[in-house]
Structure formats: C-alpha cells, structure tokens
mmCIF file with all atom_site columns, C-alpha atoms in Angstrom:
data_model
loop_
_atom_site.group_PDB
_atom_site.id
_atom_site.type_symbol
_atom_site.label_atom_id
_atom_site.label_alt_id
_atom_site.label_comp_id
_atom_site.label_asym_id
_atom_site.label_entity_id
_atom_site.label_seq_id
_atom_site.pdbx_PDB_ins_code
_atom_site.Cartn_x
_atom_site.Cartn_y
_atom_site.Cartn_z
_atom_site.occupancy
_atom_site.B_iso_or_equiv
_atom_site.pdbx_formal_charge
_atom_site.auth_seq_id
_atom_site.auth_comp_id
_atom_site.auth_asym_id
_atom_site.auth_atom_id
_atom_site.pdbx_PDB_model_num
ATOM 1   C CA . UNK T 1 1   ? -34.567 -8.842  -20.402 1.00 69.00 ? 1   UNK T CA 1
ATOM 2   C CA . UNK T 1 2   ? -32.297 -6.043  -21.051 1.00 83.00 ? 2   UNK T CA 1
ATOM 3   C CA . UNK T 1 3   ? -28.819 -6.985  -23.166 1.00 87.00 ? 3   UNK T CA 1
ATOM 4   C CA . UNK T 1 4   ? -26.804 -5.732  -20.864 1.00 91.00 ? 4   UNK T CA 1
ATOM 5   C CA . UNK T 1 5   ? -27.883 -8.050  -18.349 1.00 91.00 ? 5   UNK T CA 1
ATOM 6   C CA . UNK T 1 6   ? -25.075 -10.110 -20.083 1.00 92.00 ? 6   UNK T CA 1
ATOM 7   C CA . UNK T 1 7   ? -22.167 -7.616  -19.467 1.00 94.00 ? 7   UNK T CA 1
ATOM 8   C CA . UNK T 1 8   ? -23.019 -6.542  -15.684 1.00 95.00 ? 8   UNK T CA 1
ATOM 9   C CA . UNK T 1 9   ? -22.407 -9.608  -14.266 1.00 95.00 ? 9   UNK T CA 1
ATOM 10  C CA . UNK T 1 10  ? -18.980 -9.794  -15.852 1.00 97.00 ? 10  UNK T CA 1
ATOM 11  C CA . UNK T 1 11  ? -18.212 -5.882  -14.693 1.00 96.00 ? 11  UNK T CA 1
ATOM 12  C CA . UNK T 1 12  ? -20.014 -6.948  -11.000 1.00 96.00 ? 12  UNK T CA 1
ATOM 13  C CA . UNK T 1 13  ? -18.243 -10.312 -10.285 1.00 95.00 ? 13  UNK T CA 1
ATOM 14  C CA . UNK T 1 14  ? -14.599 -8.845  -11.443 1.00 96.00 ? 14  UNK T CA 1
ATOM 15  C CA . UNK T 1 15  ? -14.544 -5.693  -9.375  1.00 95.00 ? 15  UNK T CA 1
ATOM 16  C CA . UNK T 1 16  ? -16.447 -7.317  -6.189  1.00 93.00 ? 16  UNK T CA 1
ATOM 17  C CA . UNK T 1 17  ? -13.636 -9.961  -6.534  1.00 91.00 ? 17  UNK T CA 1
ATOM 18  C CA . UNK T 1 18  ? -10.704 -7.257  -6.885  1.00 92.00 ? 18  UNK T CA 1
ATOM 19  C CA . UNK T 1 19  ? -12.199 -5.378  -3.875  1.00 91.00 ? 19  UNK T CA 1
ATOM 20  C CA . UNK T 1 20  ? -12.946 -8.379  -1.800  1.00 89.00 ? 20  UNK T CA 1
ATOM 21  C CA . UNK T 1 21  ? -9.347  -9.502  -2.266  1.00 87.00 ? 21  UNK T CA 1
ATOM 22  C CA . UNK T 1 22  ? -7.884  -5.917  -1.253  1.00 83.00 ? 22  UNK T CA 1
ATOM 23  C CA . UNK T 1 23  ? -10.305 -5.535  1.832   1.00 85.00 ? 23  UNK T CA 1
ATOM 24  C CA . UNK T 1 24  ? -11.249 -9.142  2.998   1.00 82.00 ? 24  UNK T CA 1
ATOM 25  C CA . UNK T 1 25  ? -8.048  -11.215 1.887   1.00 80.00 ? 25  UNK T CA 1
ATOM 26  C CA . UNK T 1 26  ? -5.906  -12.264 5.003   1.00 75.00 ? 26  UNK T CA 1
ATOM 27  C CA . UNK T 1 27  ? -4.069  -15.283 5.273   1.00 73.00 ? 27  UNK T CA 1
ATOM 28  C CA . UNK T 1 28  ? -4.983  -16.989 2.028   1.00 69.00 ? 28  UNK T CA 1
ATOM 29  C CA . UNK T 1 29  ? -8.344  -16.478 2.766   1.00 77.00 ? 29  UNK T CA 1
ATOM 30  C CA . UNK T 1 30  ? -11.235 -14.423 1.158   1.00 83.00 ? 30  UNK T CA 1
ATOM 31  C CA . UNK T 1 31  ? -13.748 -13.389 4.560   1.00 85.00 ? 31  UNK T CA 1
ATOM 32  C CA . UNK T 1 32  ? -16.071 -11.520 1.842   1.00 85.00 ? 32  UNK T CA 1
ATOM 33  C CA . UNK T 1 33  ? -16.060 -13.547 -1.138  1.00 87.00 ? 33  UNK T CA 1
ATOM 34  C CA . UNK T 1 34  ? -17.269 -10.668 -3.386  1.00 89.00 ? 34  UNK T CA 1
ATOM 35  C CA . UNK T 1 35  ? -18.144 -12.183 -6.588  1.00 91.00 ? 35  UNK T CA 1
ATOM 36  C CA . UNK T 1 36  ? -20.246 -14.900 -4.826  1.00 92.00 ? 36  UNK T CA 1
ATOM 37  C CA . UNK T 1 37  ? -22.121 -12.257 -2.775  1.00 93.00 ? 37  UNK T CA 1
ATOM 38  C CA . UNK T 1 38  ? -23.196 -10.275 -6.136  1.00 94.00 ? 38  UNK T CA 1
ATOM 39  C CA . UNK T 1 39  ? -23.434 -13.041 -8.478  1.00 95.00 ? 39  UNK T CA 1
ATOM 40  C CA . UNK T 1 40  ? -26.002 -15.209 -6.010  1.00 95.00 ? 40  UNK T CA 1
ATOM 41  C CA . UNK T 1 41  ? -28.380 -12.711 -6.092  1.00 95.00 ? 41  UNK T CA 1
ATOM 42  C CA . UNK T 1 42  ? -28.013 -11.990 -10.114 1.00 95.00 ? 42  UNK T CA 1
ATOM 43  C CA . UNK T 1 43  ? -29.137 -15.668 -10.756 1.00 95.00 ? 43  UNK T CA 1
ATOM 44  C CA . UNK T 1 44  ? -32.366 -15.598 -8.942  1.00 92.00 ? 44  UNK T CA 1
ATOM 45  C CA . UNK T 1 45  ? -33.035 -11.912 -10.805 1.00 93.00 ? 45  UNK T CA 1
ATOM 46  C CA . UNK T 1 46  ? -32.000 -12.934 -14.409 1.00 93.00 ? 46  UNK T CA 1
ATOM 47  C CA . UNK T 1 47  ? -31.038 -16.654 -14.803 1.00 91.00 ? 47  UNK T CA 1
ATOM 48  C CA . UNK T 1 48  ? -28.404 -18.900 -16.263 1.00 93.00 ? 48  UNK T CA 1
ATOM 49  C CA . UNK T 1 49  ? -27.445 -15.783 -17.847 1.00 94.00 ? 49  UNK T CA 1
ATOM 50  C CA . UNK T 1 50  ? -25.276 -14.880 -14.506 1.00 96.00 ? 50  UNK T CA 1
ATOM 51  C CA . UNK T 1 51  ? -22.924 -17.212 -15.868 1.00 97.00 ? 51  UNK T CA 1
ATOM 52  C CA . UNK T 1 52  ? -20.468 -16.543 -18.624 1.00 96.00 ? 52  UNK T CA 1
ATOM 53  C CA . UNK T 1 53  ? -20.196 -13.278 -17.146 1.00 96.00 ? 53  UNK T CA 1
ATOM 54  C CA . UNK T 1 54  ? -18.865 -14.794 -13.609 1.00 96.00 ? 54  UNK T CA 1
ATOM 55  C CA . UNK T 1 55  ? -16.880 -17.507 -15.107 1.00 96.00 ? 55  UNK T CA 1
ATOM 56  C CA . UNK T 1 56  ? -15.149 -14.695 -17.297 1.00 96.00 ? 56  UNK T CA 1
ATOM 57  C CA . UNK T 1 57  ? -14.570 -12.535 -14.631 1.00 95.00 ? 57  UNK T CA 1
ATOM 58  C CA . UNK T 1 58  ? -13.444 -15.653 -12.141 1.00 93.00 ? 58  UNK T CA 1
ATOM 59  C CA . UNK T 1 59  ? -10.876 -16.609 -14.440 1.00 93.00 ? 59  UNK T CA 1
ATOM 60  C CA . UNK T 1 60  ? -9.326  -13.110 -15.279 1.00 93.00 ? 60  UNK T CA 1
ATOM 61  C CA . UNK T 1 61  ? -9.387  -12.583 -11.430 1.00 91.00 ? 61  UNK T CA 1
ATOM 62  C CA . UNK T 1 62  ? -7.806  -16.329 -10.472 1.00 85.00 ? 62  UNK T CA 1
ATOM 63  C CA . UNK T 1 63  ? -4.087  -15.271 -10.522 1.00 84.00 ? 63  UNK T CA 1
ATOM 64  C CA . UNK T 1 64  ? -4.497  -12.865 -7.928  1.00 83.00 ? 64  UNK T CA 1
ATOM 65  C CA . UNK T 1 65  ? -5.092  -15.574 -5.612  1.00 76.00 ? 65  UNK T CA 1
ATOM 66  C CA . UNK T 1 66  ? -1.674  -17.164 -6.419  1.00 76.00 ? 66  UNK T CA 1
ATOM 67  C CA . UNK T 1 67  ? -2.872  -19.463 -9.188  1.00 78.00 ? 67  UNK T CA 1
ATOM 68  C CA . UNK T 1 68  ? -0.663  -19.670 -12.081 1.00 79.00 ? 68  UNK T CA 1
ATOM 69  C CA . UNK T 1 69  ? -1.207  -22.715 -14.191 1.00 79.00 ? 69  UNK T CA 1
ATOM 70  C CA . UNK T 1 70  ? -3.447  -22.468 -17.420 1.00 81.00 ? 70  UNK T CA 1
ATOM 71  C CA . UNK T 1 71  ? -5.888  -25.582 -17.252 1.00 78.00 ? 71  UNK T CA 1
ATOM 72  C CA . UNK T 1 72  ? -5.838  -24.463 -12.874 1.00 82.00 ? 72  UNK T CA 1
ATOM 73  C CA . UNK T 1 73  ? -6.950  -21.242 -13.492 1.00 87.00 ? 73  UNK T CA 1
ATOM 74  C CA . UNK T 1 74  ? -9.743  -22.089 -15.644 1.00 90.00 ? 74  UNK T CA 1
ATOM 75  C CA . UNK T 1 75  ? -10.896 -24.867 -13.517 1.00 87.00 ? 75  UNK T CA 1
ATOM 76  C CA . UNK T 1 76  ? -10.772 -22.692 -10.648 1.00 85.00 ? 76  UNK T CA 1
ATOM 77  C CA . UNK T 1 77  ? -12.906 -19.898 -12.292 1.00 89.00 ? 77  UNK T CA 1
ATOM 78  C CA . UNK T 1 78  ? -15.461 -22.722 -13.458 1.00 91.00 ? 78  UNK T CA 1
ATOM 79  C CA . UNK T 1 79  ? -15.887 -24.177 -9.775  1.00 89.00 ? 79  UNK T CA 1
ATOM 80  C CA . UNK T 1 80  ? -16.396 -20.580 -8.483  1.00 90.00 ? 80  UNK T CA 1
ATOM 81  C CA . UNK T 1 81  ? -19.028 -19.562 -11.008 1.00 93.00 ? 81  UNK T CA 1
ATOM 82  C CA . UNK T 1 82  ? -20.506 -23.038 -10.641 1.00 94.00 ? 82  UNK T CA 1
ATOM 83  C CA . UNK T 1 83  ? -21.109 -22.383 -6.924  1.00 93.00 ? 83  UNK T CA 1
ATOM 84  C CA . UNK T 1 84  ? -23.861 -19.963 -7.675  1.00 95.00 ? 84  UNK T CA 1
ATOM 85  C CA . UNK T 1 85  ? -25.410 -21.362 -10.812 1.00 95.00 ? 85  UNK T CA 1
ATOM 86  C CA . UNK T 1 86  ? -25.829 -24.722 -8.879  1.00 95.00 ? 86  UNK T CA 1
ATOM 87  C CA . UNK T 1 87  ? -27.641 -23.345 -5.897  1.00 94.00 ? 87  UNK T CA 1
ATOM 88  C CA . UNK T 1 88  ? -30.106 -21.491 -8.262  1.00 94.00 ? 88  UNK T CA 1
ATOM 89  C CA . UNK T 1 89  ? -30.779 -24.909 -10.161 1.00 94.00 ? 89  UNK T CA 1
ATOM 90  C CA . UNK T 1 90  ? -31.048 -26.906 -6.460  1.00 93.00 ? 90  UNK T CA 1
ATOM 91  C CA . UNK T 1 91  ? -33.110 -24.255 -5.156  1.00 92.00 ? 91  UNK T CA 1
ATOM 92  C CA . UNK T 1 92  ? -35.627 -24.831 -8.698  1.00 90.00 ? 92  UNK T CA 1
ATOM 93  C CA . UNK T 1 93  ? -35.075 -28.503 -7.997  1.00 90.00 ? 93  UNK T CA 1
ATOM 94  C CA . UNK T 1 94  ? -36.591 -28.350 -4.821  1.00 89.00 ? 94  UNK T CA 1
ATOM 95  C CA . UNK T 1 95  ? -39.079 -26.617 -5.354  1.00 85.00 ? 95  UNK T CA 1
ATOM 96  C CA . UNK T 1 96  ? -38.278 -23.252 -3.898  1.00 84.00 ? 96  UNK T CA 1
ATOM 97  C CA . UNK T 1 97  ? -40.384 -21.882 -7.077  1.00 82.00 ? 97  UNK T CA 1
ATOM 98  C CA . UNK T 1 98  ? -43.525 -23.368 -5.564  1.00 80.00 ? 98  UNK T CA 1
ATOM 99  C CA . UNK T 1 99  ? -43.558 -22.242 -2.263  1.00 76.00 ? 99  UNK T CA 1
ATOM 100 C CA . UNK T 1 100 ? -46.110 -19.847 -1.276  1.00 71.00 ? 100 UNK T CA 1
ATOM 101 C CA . UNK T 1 101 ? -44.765 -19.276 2.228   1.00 75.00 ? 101 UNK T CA 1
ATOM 102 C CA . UNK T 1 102 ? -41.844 -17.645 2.800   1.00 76.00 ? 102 UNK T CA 1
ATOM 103 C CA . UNK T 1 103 ? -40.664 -19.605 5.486   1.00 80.00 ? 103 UNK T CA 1
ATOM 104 C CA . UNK T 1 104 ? -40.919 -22.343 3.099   1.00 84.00 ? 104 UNK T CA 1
ATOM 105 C CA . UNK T 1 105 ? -38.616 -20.679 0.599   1.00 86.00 ? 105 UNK T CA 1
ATOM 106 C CA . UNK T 1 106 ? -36.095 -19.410 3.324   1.00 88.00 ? 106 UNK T CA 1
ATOM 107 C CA . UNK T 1 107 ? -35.403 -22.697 4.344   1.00 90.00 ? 107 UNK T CA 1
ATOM 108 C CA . UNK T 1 108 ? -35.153 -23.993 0.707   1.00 91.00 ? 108 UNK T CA 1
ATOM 109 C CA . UNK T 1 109 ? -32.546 -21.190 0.127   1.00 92.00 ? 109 UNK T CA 1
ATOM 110 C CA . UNK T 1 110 ? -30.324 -21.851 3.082   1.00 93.00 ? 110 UNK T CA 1
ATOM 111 C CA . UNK T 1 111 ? -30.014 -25.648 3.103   1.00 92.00 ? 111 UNK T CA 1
ATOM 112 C CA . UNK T 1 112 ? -30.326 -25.664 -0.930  1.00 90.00 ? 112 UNK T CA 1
ATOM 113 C CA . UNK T 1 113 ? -29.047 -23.034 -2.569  1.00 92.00 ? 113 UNK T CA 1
ATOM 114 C CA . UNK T 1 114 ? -26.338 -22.370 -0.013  1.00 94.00 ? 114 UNK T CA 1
ATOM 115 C CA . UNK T 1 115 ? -25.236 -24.969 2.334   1.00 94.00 ? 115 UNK T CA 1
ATOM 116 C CA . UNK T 1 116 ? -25.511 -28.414 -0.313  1.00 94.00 ? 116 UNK T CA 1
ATOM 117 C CA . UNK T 1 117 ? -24.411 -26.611 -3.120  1.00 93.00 ? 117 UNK T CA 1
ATOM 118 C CA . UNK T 1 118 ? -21.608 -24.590 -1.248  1.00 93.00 ? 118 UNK T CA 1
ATOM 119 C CA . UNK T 1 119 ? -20.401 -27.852 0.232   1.00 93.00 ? 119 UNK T CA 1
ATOM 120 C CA . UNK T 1 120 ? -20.204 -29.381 -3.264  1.00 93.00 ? 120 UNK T CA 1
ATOM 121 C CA . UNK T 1 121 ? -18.305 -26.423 -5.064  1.00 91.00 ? 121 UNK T CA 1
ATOM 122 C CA . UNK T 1 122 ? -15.987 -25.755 -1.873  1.00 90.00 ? 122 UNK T CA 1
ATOM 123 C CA . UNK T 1 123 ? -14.787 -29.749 -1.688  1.00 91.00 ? 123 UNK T CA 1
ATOM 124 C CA . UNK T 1 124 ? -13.385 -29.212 -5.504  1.00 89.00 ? 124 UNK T CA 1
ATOM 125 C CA . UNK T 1 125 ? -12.435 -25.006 -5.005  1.00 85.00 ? 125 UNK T CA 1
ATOM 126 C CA . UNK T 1 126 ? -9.925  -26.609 -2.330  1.00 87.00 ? 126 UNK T CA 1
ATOM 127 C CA . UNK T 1 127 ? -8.694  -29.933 -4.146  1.00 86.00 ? 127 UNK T CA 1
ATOM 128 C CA . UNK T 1 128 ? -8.053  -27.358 -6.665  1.00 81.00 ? 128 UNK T CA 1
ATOM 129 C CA . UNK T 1 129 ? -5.987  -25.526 -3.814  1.00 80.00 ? 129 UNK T CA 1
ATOM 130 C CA . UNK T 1 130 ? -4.444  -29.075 -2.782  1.00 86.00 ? 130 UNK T CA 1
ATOM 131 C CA . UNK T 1 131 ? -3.310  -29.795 -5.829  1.00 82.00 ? 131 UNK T CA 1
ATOM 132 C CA . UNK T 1 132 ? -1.359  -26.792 -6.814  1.00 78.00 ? 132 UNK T CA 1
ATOM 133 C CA . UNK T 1 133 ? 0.004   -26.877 -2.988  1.00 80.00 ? 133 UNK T CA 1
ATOM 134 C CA . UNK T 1 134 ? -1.430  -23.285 -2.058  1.00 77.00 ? 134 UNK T CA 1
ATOM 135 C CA . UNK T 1 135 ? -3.282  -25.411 1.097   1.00 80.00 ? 135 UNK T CA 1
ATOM 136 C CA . UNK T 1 136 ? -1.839  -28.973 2.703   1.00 87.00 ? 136 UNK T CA 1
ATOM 137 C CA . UNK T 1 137 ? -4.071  -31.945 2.742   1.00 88.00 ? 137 UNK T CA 1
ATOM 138 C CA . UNK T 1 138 ? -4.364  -31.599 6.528   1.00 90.00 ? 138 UNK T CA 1
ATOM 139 C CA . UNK T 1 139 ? -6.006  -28.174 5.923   1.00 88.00 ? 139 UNK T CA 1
ATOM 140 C CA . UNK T 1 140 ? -8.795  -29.890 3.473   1.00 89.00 ? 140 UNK T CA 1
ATOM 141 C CA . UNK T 1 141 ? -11.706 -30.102 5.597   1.00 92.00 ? 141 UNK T CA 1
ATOM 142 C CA . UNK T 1 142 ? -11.169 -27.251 7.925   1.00 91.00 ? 142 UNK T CA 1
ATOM 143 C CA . UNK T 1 143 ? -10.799 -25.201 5.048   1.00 89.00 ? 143 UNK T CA 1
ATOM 144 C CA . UNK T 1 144 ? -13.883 -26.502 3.677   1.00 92.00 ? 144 UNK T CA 1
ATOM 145 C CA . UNK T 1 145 ? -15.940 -25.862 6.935   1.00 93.00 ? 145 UNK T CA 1
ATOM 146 C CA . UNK T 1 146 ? -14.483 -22.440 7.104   1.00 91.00 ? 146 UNK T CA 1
ATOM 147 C CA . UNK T 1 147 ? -15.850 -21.272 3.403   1.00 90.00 ? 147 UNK T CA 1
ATOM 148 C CA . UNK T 1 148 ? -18.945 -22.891 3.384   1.00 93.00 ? 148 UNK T CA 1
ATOM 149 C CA . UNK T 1 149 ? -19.531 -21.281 6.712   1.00 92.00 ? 149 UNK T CA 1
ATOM 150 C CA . UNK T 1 150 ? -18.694 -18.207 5.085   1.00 91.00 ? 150 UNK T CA 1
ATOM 151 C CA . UNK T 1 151 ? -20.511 -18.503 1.989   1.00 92.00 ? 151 UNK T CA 1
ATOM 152 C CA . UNK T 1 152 ? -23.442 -19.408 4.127   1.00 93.00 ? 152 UNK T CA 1
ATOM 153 C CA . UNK T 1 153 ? -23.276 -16.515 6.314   1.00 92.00 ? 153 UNK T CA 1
ATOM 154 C CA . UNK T 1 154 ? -22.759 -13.874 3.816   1.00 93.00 ? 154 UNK T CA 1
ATOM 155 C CA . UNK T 1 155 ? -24.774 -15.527 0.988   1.00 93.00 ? 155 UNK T CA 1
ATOM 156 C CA . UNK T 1 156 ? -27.628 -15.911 3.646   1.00 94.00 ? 156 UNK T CA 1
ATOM 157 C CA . UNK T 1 157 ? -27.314 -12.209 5.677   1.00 94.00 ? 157 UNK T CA 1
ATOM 158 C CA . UNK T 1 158 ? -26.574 -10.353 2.603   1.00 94.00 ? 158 UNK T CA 1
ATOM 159 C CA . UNK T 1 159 ? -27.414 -11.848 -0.654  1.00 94.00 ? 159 UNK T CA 1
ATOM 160 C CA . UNK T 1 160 ? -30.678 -13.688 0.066   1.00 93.00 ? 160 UNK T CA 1
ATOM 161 C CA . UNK T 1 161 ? -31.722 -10.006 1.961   1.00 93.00 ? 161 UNK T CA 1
ATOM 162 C CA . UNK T 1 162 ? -30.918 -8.152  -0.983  1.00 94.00 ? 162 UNK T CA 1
ATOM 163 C CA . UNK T 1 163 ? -32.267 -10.450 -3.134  1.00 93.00 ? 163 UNK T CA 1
ATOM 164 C CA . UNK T 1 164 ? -35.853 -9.869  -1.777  1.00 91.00 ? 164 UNK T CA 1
ATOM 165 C CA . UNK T 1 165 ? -35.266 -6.395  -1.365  1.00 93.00 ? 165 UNK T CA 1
ATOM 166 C CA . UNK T 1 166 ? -33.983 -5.327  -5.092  1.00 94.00 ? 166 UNK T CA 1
ATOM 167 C CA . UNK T 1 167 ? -36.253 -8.410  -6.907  1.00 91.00 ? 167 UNK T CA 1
ATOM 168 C CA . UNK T 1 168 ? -39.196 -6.935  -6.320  1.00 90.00 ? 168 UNK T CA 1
ATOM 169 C CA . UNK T 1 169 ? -38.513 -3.658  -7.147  1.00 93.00 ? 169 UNK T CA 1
ATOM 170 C CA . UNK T 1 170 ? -36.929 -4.422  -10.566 1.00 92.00 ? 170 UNK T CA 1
ATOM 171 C CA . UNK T 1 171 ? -39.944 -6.842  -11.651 1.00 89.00 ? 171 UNK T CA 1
ATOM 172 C CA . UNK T 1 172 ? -42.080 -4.070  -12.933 1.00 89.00 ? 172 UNK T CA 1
ATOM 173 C CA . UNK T 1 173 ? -39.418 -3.378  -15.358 1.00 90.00 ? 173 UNK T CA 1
ATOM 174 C CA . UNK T 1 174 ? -39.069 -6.930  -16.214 1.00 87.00 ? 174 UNK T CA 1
ATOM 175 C CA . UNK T 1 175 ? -35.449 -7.463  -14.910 1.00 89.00 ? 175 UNK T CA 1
ATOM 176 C CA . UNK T 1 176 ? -36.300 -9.970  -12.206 1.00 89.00 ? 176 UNK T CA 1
ATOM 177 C CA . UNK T 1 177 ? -37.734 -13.160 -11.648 1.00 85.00 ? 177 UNK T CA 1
ATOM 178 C CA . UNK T 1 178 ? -37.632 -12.748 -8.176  1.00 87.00 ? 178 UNK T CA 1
ATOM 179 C CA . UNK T 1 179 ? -40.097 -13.222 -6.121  1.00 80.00 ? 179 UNK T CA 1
ATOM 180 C CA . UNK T 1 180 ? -40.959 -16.251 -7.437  1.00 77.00 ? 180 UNK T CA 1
ATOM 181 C CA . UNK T 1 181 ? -44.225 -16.826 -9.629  1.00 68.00 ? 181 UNK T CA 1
ATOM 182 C CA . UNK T 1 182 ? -45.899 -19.639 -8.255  1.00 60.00 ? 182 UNK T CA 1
ATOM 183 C CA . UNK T 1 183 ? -47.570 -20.583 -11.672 1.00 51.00 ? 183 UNK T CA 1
ATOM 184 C CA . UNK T 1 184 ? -44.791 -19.941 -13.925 1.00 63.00 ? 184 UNK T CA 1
ATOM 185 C CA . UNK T 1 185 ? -41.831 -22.223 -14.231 1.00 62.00 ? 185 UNK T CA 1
ATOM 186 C CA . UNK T 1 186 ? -38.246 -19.838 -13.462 1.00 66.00 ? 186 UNK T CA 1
ATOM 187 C CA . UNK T 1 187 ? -36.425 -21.976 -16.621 1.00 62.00 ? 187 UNK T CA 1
ATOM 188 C CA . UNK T 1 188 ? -39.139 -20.978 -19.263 1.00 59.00 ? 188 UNK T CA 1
#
C-alpha cells in the first residue's frame, strides 16, 4: 500500500468531523458523525492502518464538542477511533472474510461491525459525556440508543454502500482489501 494511506485518514477524519459538527451538530448532538462515516469504510480498504490517523484527528477535533480536560480529551478521541477499528476486527472475527454470499457478509456487517461494536464504543463515548457533566445520568441510555441508531443508519446506508462501491475499484491498484478474498486472511 501507498504511504500516504497513513496521512489521509488523519486529513479525512479531521475535516469530516469539522464539517459534520458545522452542518449536523444540534443540540449536543452529531446527526452525521463524519469521521465515523469516512473512517469505517478506510478500515475495510487499508487496515489497522485507519487508526493513528483517526485517533489523531479525534483528539485535535474533541474540544469542539465542549471537552476540555487533558486525560478526557484523549480518552474521548481513543473511544471514537476505537468504534471503527473494533467493528473491522468483529467483522474478521466472525468470519465476514469467509463468506462467499453477500447476504452472508451484509448481515455480518450490520449486527457485527456496526450494531455490537457501536453499542460497546457508544456505552463508554457517553460515560465519558457523564462524567464531565456535558449529558445527565438520566440521559445515558437514550443517548446511547440514539447514536448507535445513528451510527447504524449512516454506517450501514452510506459507508457499507460506498465501501463496496470504491473497494473494488481501487483493488487493481492494490489500495483495497475490499471485497474480501475468501482464501486470504485480511490481517496478513
């Protein structure tokens, strides 16, 4: 792969985040969470690579969501770039690499990659949220419904869609691993 398949996801995560939160940012709430909507896709094209990008871009981006405190901010940037990077490793984990039928892999992708894994990273984004008193403790679980409902929605409609559109297209020139090869294990 390419070297600067290192940089873009830093450059893609921080503006998508910065546009996200001056389009789609009412009420505390992202609607479009930007940087999870490029980065999911970027995982399933280049890998674990995706990562120090997003978490650098997640953490220079945190304070324009109200967060302030040092070790908060960087905890905050980790559980959003974790989101991601631990739907790509469910979605290997189950076996979404083996799956000849697309059906097969769809459903892998949705209940995997997105709703477990969102579920996970959303339950700490929010303590996060709870603990620095940006959201009450009532709000907890609603909150959490609302963004893994969103993360599933968007990450579903628009990443997994664009996913199978630009992944193939880029594999001739050896910058994705998407669609998967059956015979070929994704973390070699």
């Amino acid at each position: 792969m390419a070297w600067w398949t290192w940089v873009a996801p830093f450059v893609l995560a921080f503006v998508a985040k910065v546009l996200s939160y001056h389009f789609f940012y009412y009420d505390g709430f992202f609607y479009v969470y930007g940087s999870y909507v490029v980065c999911l896709p970027l995982y399933f094209l280049w890998g674990p690579r995706v990562f120090p990008g997003q978490l650098l871009a997640e953490v220079l981006t945190s304070n324009i969501v109200g967060i302030r405190e040092p070790d908060i901010i960087f905890l905050h940037g980790l559980a959003n770039a974790v989101k991601p990077l631990l739907g790509y490793y469910l979605f290997i984990w189950l076996g979404g690499w083996k799956r000849k039928e697309t059906i097969d892999r769809n459903l892998i992708f949705l209940f995997g990659t997105l709703l477990i894994a969102t579920s996970i990273a959303n339950y700490v984004l929010v303590g996060f949220r709870v603990g620095v008193g940006d959201v009450t403790a009532g709000q907890l679980l609603p909150r959490i419904l609302k963004q893994t409902l969103r993360d599933c929605l968007w990450g579903y409609f628009v990443s997994y869609q664009v996913l199978n559109w630009l992944g193939p297209k880029l594999r001739p020139y050896n910058l994705s691993r998407w669609p998967p090869d059956i015979a070929k294990n994704p973390l070699e």
